[in-house]
Short mmCIF file of C-alpha atoms and ligand atoms in Angstrom, two decimals:
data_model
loop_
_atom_site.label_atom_id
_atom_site.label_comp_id
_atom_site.label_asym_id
_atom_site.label_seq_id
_atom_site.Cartn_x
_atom_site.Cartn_y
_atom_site.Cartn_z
CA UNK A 1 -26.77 -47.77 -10.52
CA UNK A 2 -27.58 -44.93 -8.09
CA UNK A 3 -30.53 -42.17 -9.35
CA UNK A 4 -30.25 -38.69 -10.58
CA UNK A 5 -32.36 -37.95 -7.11
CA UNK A 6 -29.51 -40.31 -4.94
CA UNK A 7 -26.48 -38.04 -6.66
CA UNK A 8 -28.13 -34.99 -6.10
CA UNK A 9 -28.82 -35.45 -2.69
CA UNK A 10 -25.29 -36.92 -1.99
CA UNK A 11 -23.79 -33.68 -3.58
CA UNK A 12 -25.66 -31.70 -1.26
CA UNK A 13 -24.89 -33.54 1.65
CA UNK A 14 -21.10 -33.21 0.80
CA UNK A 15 -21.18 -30.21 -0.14
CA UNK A 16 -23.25 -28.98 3.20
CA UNK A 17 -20.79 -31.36 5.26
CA UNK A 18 -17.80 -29.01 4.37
CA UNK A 19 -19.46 -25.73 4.36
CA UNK A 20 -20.02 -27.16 7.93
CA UNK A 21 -16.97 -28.57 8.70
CA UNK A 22 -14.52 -25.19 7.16
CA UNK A 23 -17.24 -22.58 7.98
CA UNK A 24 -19.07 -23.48 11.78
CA UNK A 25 -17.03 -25.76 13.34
CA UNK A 26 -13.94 -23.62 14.13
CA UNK A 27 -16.15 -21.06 14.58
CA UNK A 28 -18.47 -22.05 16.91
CA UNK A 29 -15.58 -23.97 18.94
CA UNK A 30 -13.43 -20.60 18.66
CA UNK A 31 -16.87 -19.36 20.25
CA UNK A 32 -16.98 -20.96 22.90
CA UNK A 33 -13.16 -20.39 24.03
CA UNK A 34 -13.27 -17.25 23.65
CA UNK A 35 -16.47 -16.72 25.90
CA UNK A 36 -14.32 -19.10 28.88
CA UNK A 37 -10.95 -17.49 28.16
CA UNK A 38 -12.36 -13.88 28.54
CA UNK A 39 -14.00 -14.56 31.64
CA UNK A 40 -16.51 -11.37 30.16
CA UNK A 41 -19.69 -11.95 29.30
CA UNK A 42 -19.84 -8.55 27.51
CA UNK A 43 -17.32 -9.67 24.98
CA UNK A 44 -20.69 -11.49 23.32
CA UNK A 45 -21.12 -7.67 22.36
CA UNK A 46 -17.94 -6.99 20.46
CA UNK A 47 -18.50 -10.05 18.32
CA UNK A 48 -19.58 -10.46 14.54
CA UNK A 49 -20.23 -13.49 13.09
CA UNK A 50 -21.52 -14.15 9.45
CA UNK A 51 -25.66 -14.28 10.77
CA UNK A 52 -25.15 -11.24 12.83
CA UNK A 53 -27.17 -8.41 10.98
CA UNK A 54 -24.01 -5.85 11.73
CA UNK A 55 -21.50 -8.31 10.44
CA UNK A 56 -21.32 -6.20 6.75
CA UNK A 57 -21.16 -2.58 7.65
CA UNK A 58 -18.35 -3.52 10.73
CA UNK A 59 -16.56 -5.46 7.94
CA UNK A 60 -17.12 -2.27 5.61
CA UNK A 61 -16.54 0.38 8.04
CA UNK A 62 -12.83 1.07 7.50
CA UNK A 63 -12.25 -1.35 4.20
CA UNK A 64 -10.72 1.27 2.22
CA UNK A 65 -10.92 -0.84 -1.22
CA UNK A 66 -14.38 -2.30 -1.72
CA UNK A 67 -12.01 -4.89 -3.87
CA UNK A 68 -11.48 -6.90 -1.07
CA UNK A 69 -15.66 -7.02 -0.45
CA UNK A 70 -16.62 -8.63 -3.58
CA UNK A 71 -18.92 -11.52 -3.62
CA UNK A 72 -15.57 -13.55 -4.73
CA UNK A 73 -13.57 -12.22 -1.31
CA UNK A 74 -12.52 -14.41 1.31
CA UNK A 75 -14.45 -13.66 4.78
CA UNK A 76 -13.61 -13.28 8.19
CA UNK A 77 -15.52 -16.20 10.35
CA UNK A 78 -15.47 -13.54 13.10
CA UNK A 79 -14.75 -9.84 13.87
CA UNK A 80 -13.73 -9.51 17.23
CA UNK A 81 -13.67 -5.46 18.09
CA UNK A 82 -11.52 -5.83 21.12
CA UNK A 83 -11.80 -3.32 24.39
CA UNK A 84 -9.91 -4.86 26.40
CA UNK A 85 -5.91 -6.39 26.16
CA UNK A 86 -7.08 -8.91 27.94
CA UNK A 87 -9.85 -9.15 25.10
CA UNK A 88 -7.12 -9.20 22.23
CA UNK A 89 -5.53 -11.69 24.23
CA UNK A 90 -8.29 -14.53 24.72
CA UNK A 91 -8.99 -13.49 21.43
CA UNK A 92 -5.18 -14.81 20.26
CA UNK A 93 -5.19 -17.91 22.12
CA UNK A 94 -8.33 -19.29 21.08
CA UNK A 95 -7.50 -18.24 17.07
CA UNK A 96 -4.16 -20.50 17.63
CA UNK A 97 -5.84 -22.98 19.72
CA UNK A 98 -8.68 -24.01 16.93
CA UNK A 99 -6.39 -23.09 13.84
CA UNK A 100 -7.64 -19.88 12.67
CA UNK A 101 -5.50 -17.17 11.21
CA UNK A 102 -6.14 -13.56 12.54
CA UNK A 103 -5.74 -10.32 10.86
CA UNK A 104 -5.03 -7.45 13.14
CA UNK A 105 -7.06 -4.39 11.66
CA UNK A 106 -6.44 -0.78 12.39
CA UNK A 107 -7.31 2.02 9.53
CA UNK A 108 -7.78 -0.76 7.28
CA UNK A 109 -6.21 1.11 4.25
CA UNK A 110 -4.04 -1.42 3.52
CA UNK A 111 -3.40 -1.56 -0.52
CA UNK A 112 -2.99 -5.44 -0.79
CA UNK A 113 -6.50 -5.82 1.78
CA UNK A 114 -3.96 -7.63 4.32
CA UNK A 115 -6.06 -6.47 7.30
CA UNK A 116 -8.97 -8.19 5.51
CA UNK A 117 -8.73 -10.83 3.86
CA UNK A 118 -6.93 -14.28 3.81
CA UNK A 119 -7.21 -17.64 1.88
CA UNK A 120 -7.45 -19.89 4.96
CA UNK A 121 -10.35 -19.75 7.46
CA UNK A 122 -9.37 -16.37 9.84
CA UNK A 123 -10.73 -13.99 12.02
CA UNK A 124 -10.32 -9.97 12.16
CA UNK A 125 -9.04 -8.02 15.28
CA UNK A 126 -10.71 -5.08 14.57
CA UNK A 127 -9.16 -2.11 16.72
CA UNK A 128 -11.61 0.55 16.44
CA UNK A 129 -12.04 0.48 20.08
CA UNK A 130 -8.40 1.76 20.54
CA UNK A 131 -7.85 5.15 19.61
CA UNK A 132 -6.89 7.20 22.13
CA UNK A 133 -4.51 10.05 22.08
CA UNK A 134 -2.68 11.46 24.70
CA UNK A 135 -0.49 14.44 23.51
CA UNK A 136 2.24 16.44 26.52
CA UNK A 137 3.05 19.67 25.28
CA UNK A 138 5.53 20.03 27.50
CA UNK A 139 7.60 17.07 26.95
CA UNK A 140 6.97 16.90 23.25
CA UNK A 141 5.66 13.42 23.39
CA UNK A 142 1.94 11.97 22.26
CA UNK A 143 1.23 8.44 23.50
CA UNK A 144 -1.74 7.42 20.36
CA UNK A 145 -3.33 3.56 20.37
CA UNK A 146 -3.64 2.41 17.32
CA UNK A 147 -6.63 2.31 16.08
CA UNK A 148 -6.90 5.93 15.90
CA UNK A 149 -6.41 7.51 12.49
CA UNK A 150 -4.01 9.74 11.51
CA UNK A 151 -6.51 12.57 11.40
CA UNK A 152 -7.58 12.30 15.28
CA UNK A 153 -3.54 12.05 15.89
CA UNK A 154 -3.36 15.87 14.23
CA UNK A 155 -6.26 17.38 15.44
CA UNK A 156 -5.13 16.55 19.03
CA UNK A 157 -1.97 17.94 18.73
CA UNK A 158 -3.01 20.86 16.89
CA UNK A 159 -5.76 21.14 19.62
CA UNK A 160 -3.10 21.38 22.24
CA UNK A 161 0.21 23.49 20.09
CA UNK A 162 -0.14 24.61 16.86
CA UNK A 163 3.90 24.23 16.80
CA UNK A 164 4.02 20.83 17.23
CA UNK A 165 3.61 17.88 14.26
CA UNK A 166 3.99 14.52 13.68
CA UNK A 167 5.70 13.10 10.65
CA UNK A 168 3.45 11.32 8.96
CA UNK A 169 1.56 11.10 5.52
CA UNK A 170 -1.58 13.83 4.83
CA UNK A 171 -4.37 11.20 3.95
CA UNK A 172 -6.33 11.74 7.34
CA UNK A 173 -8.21 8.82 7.45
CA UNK A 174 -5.57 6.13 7.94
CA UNK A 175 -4.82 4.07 10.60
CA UNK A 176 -1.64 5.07 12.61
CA UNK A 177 -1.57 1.08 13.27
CA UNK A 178 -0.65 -0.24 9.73
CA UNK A 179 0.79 3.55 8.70
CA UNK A 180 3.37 3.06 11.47
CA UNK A 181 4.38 -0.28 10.76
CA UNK A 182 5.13 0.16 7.19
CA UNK A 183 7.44 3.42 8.06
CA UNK A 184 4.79 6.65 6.85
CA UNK A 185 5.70 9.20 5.08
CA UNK A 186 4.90 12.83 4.64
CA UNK A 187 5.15 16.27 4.35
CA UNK A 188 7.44 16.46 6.63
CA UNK A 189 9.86 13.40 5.29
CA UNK A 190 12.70 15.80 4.38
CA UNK A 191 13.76 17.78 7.74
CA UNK A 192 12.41 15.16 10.09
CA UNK A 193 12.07 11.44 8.30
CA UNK A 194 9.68 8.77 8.35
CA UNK A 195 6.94 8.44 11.19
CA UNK A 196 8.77 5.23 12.28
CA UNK A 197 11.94 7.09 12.81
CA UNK A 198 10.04 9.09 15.73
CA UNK A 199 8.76 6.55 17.82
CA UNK A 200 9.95 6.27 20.95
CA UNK A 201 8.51 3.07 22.34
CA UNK A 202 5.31 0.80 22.22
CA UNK A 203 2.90 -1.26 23.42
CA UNK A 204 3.28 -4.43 21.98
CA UNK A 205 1.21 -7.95 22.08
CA UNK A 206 2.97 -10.89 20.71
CA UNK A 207 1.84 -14.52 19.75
CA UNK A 208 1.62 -15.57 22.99
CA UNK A 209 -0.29 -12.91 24.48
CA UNK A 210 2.60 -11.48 26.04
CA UNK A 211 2.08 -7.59 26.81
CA UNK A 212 5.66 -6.33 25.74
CA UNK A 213 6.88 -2.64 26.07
CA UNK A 214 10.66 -1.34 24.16
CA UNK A 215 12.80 -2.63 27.07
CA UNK A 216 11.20 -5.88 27.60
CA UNK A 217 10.90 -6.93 23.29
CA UNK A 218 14.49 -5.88 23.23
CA UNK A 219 16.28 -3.50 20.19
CA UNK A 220 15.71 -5.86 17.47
CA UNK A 221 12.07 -6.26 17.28
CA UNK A 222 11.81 -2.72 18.37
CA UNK A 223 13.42 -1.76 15.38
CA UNK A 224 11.28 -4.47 12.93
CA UNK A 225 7.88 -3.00 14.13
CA UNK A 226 8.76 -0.14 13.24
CA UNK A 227 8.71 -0.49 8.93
CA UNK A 228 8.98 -4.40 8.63
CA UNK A 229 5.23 -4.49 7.68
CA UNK A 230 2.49 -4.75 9.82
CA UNK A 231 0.84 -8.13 11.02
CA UNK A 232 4.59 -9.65 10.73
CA UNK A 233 5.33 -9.70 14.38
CA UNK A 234 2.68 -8.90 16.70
CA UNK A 235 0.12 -6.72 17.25
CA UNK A 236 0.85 -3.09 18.29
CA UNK A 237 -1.84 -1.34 20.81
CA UNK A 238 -0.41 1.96 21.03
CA UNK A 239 2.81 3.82 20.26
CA UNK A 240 4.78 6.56 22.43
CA UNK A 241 6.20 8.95 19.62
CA UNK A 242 8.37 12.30 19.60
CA UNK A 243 6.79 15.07 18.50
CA UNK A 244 8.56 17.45 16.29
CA UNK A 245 8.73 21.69 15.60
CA UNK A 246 7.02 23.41 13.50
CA UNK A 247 6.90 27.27 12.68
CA UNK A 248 3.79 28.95 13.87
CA UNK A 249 3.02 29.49 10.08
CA UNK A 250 4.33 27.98 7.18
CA UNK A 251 3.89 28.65 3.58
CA UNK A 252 1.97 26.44 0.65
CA UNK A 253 1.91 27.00 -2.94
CA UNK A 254 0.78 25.56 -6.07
CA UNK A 255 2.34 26.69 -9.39
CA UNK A 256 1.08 25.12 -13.00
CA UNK A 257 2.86 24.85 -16.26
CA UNK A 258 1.08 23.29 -19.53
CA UNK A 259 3.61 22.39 -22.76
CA UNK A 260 3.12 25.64 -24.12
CA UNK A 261 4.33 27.33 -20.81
CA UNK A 262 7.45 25.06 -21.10
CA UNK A 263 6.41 22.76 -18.47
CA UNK A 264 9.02 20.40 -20.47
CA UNK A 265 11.90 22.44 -19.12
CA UNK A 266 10.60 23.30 -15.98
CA UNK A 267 10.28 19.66 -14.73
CA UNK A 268 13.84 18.58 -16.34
CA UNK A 269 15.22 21.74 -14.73
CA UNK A 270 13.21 20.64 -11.23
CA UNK A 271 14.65 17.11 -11.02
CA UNK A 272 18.27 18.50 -10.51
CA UNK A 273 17.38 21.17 -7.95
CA UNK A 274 14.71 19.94 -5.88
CA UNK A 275 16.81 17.66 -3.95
CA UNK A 276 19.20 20.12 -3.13
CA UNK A 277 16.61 22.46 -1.70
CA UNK A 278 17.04 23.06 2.13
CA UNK A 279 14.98 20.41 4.00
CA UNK A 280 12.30 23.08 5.12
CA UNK A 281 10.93 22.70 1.24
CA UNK A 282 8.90 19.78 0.90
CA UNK A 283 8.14 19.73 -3.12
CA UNK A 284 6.45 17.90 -5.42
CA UNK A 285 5.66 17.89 -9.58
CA UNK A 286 1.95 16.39 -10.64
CA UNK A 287 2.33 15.63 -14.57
CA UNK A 288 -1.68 15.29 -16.01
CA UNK A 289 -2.61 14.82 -19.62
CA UNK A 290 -5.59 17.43 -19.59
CA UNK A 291 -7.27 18.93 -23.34
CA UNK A 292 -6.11 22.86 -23.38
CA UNK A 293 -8.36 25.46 -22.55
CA UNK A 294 -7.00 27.48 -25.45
CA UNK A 295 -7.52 25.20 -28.97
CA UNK A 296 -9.04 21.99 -26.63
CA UNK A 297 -5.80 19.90 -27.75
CA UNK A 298 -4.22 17.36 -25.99
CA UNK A 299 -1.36 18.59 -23.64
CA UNK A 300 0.24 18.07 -20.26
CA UNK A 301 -0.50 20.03 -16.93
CA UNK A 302 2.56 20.12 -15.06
CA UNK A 303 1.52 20.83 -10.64
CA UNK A 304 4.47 22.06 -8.84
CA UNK A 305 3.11 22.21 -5.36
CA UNK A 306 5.03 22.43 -1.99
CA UNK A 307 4.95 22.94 2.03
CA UNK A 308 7.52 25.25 3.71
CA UNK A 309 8.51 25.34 7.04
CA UNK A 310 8.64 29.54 6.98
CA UNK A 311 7.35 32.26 5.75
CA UNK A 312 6.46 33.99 2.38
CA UNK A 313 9.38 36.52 2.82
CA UNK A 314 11.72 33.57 3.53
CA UNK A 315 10.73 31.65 0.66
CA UNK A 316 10.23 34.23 -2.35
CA UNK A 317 14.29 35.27 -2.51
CA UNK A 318 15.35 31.09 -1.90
CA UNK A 319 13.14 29.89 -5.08
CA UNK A 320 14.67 33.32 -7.15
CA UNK A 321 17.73 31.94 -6.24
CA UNK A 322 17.98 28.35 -6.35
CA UNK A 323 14.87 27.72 -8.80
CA UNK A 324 14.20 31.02 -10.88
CA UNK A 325 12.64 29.18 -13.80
CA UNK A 326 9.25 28.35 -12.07
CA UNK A 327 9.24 32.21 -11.13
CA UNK A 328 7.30 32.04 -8.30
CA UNK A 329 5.30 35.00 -6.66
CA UNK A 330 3.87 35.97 -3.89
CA UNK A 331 0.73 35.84 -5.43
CA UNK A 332 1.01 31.93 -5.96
CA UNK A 333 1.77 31.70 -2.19
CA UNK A 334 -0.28 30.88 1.41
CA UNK A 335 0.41 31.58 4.92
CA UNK A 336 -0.86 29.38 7.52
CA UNK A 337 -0.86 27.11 10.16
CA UNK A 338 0.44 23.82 9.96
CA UNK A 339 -2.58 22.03 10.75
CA UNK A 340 -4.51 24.09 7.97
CA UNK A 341 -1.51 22.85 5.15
CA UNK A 342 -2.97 19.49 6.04
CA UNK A 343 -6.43 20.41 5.37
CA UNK A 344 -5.43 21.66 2.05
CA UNK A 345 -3.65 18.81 1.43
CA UNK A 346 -6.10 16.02 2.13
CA UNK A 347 -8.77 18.65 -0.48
CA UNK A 348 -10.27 20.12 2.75
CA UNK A 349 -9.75 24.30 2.58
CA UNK A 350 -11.91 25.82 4.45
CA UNK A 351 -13.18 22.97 6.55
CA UNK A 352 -13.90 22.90 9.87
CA UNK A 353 -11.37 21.01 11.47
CA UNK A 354 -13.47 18.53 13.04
CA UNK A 355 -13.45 16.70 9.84
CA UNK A 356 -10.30 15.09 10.81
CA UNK A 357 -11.86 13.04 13.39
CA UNK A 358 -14.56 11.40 11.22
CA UNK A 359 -12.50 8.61 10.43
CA UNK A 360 -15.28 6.97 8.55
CA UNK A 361 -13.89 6.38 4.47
CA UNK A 362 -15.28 7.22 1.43
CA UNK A 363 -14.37 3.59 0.52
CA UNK A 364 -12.58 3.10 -3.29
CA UNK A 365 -13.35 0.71 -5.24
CA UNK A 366 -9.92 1.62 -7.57
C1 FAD B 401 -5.53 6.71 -0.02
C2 FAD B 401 -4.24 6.27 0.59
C3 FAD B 401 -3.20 7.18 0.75
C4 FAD B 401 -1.97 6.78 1.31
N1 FAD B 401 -0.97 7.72 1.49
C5 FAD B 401 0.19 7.34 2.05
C6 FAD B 401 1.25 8.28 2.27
O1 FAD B 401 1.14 9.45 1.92
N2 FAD B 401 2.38 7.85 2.89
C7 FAD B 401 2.54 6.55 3.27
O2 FAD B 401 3.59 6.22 3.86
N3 FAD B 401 1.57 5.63 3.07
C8 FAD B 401 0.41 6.00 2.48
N4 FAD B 401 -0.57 5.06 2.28
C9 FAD B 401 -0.31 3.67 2.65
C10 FAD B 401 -0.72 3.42 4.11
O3 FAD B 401 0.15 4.10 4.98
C11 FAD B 401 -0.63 1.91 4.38
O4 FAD B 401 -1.55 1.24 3.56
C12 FAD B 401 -0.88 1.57 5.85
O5 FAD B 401 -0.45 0.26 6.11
C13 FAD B 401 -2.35 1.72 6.22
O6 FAD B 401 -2.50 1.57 7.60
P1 FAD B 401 -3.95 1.21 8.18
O7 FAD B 401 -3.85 1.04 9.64
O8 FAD B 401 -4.96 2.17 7.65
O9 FAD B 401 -4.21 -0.16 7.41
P2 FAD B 401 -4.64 -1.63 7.83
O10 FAD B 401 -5.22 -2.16 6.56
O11 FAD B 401 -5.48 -1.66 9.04
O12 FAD B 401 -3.25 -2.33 8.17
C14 FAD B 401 -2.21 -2.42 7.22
C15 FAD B 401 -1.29 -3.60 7.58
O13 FAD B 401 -0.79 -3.44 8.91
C16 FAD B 401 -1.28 -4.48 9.77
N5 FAD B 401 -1.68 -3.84 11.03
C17 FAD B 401 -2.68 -2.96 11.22
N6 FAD B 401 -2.73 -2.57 12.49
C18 FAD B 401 -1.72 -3.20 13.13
C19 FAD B 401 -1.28 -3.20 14.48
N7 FAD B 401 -1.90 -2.45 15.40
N8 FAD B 401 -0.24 -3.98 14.82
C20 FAD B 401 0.38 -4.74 13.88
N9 FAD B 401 0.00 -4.79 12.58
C21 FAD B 401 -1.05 -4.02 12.20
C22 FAD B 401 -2.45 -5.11 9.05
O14 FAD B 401 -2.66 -6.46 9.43
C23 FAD B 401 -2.01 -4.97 7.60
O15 FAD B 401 -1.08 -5.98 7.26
C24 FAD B 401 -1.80 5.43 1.71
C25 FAD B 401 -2.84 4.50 1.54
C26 FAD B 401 -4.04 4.90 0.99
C27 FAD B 401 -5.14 3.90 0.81
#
C-alpha cells in the first residue's frame, strides 16, 4: 500500500514530467534549430519565450480582444518577431521540423483570436517588424508589408496625394495582413469593391519557405489569398495594390431620426432606395434604443450617416431627388478631404493626423 506522501510525490512528478515534455522540450529543441538554421545570432533578440520578462506585453501589444489573454488561453511557446525572410523562413522549418503549429500575426484583430491562439503546442510569427509602405503617385500603385496597419497605409498616401485612396475598412488600427486576406471592406466598397479586388500582386512565403511572387504561385492561389482567410495558405509579407481616385473633397453627413420624428418610415423608405443610389454614396442607418430627451421614455435613435465622393452642391439636389424624406440640408453636411472622412470615421475630428500611425490598440475585452 503506497503513502499519502508516495502519491503525492508521484503526482507531481507526472504532472512536472508533461509540463516538461508538452511545454520545454519542443521548445527548447525548436530553440536550438532555429539559432543553426538562421545562421544570426541576433535572431536571440527577436525571440520571446514564456521566462522572458517582455513575453506579456509583445503577446498583448496588438491582441485586439483581451479574450484570448485570459488565464484559461492557450499560449504561444514562442514569439518570433521576424526581420528578416530569411528569419520567417528558419522560423517555418524548425516549427514543422519539431511539430509546432505557427500562427502568422499581423494587426492581430482577428475576431475568432486566430493569430493567437491554438489548442496544440504553437508558436506566433509576429510581423511587427514589417510595415513598410511604399506609395508611387505617379503610377497609382503602393507596395505596403504587412504588418503595417491600415492607418500607416492612409497616412502615407494621403502624405503623398490627397486624391488617391485605398479601399479598405475605416478602423485604423488593423493589420493590412489579416484585413487583406479576408477581402476588407469600406467606405469605398460601392464605386471601387473590396481591398482584395485591388491587389495587384504579392509577396508570398509558403510551407516550404518558398519566396513566391503572382507569376511564380500561379492564378489560383493568387486569387485564394486574396479573401480565402488568412493563415490558410501561406504567409503574405507584403502586397503591391492599385490605388484608386478620389475627389479632392468629398462630403460627410450625419442625419438622426427618433420614433417621434418617424424614423419608422424613414428607414423602411431607406432600404428600397439606398441601393439604387449612384455608387459615389456610401450610406449607412445606425438603429439605437436611447431614453428621449423630451419625457425620458424609451425610443429608438435612427443614424443615417454617409461618405460622398463630391461636393455639397452635388449632393443636396441627388438626396431631394432620389431620397426627399430624410430632407437633408446643407446644414447637416461637411466638406473635406478624404483622409479627414476617415478621421471622422474612426471618432478622430480634429486630430492630428499622426494618430493614424500609432498602431498601438486600445485592446477590448467585448
Ligand atoms: C474593431 C474592428 C473593426 C473591424 N472593421 C472591419 C471593417 O470595417 N471591414 C472589414 O472588412 N473587416 C473589419 N474588421 C475585421 C478585420 O478586417 C479582420 O479581423 C482582419 O482579419 C484583421 O486583420 P489583422 O491583421 O488585424 O488580424 P490578425 O489577427 O493579425 O490576422 C487575422 C487572420 O489572418 C491571418 N494573417 C495575419 N497576417 C497574415 C499574413 N501576413 N499572411 C497570411 N495570413 C495572415 C492570421 O493568422 C489570422 O488567421 C474589423 C475588426 C475589428 C476588431
Amino acid at each position: 500500500m503506497k503513502s499519502p506522501q508516495f502519491s503525492m510525490l508521484f503526482t507531481l512528478v507526472l504532472t512536472a514530467f508533461f509540463s516538461f515534455s508538452w511545454a520545454t522540450l519542443p521548445h527548447q529543441s525548436f530553440l536550438q534549430c532555429l539559432s543553426l538554421r538562421s545562421n544570426d545570432s541576433s535572431i536571440s533578440k527577436l525571440i520571446f519565450t514564456r521566462t522572458n520578462s517582455s513575453y506579456g506585453s509583445v503577446l498583448d501589444s496588438t491582441l485586439w480582444n483581451l479574450r484570448f489573454n485570459s488565464t484559461n488561453t492557450p499560449k504561444p511557446l514562442v514569439i518570433v518577431t521576424p526581420t528578416q525572410i530569411s528569419h520567417i523562413q528558419a522560423t517555418i522549418h524548425c516549427s514543422r521540423k519539431h511539430g509546432l503549429q505557427t500562427r502568422t500575426r499581423s494587426g492581430g484583430h482577428d475576431y475568432e483570436g486566430l493569430s493567437s491562439i491554438a489548442k496544440v503546442p504553437f508558436i506566433i510569427i509576429d510581423l511587427v517588424h514589417f510595415r513598410s509602405v511604399d506609395v508611387d503617385v505617379e503610377n497609382r500603385i503602393a507596395w505596403v508589408q504587412s504588418g503595417a496597419s491600415l492607418g500607416e497605409l492612409y497616412y502615407r498616401i494621403a502624405e503623398k496625394s490627397t486624391k488617391l485612396a485605398f479601399p479598405a475598412a475605416v478602423f485604423h488600427t488593423i493589420g493590412v495582413g489579416g484585413h487583406i486576406s479576408g477581402g476588407g471592406f469600406g467606405l469605398l466598397l460601392r464605386k471601387y469593391g473590396l481591398a482584395a479586388d485591388n491587389v495587384l500582386d504579392a509577396q508570398f512565403i509558403d510551407v516550404n519557405g518558398r519566396v513566391l511572387d503572382r507569376k511564380s504561385m500561379g492564378e489560383d492561389l493568387f486569387w485564394a489569398i486574396r479573401g480565402g482567410g488568412g493563415g490558410s495558405f501561406g504567409i503574405v509579407l507584403s502586397w503591391k495594390l492599385s490605388l484608386v481616385p478620389v475627389p479632392a473633397n468629398v462630403t460627410v453627413f450625419s442625419v438622426t431620426r427618433v420614433l417621434e420624428q418617424n424614423a419608422t418610415e424613414v428607414v423602411h423608405r431607406w432600404q428600397y432606395i439606398a441601393r439604387d443610389l449612384p455608387d459615389e454614396v456610401y450610406s449607412t442607418v445606425i438603429l439605437r434604443g436611447i431614453n428621449s430627451t423630451q419625457d425620458g421614455r424609451k425610443t429608438v435613435l435612427a443614424i443615417f450617416s454617409s461618405l460622398f465622393l463630391g461636393t455639397i452642391n452635388e449632393l443636396l439636389p441627388l438626396m431631394e431627388q432620389r431620397f426627399p424624406e430624410l430632407g437633408l440640408t446643407r446644414q447637416n453636411c461637411t466638406e473635406m478631404s478624404y483622409i479627414q472622412s476617415l478621421m471622422v470615421n474612426n471618432g478622430l475630428p480634429n486630430q492630428p493626423l499622426e494618430i493614424l500611425l500609432n498602431w498601438t490598440v486600445q485592446n477590448s475585452a467585448a
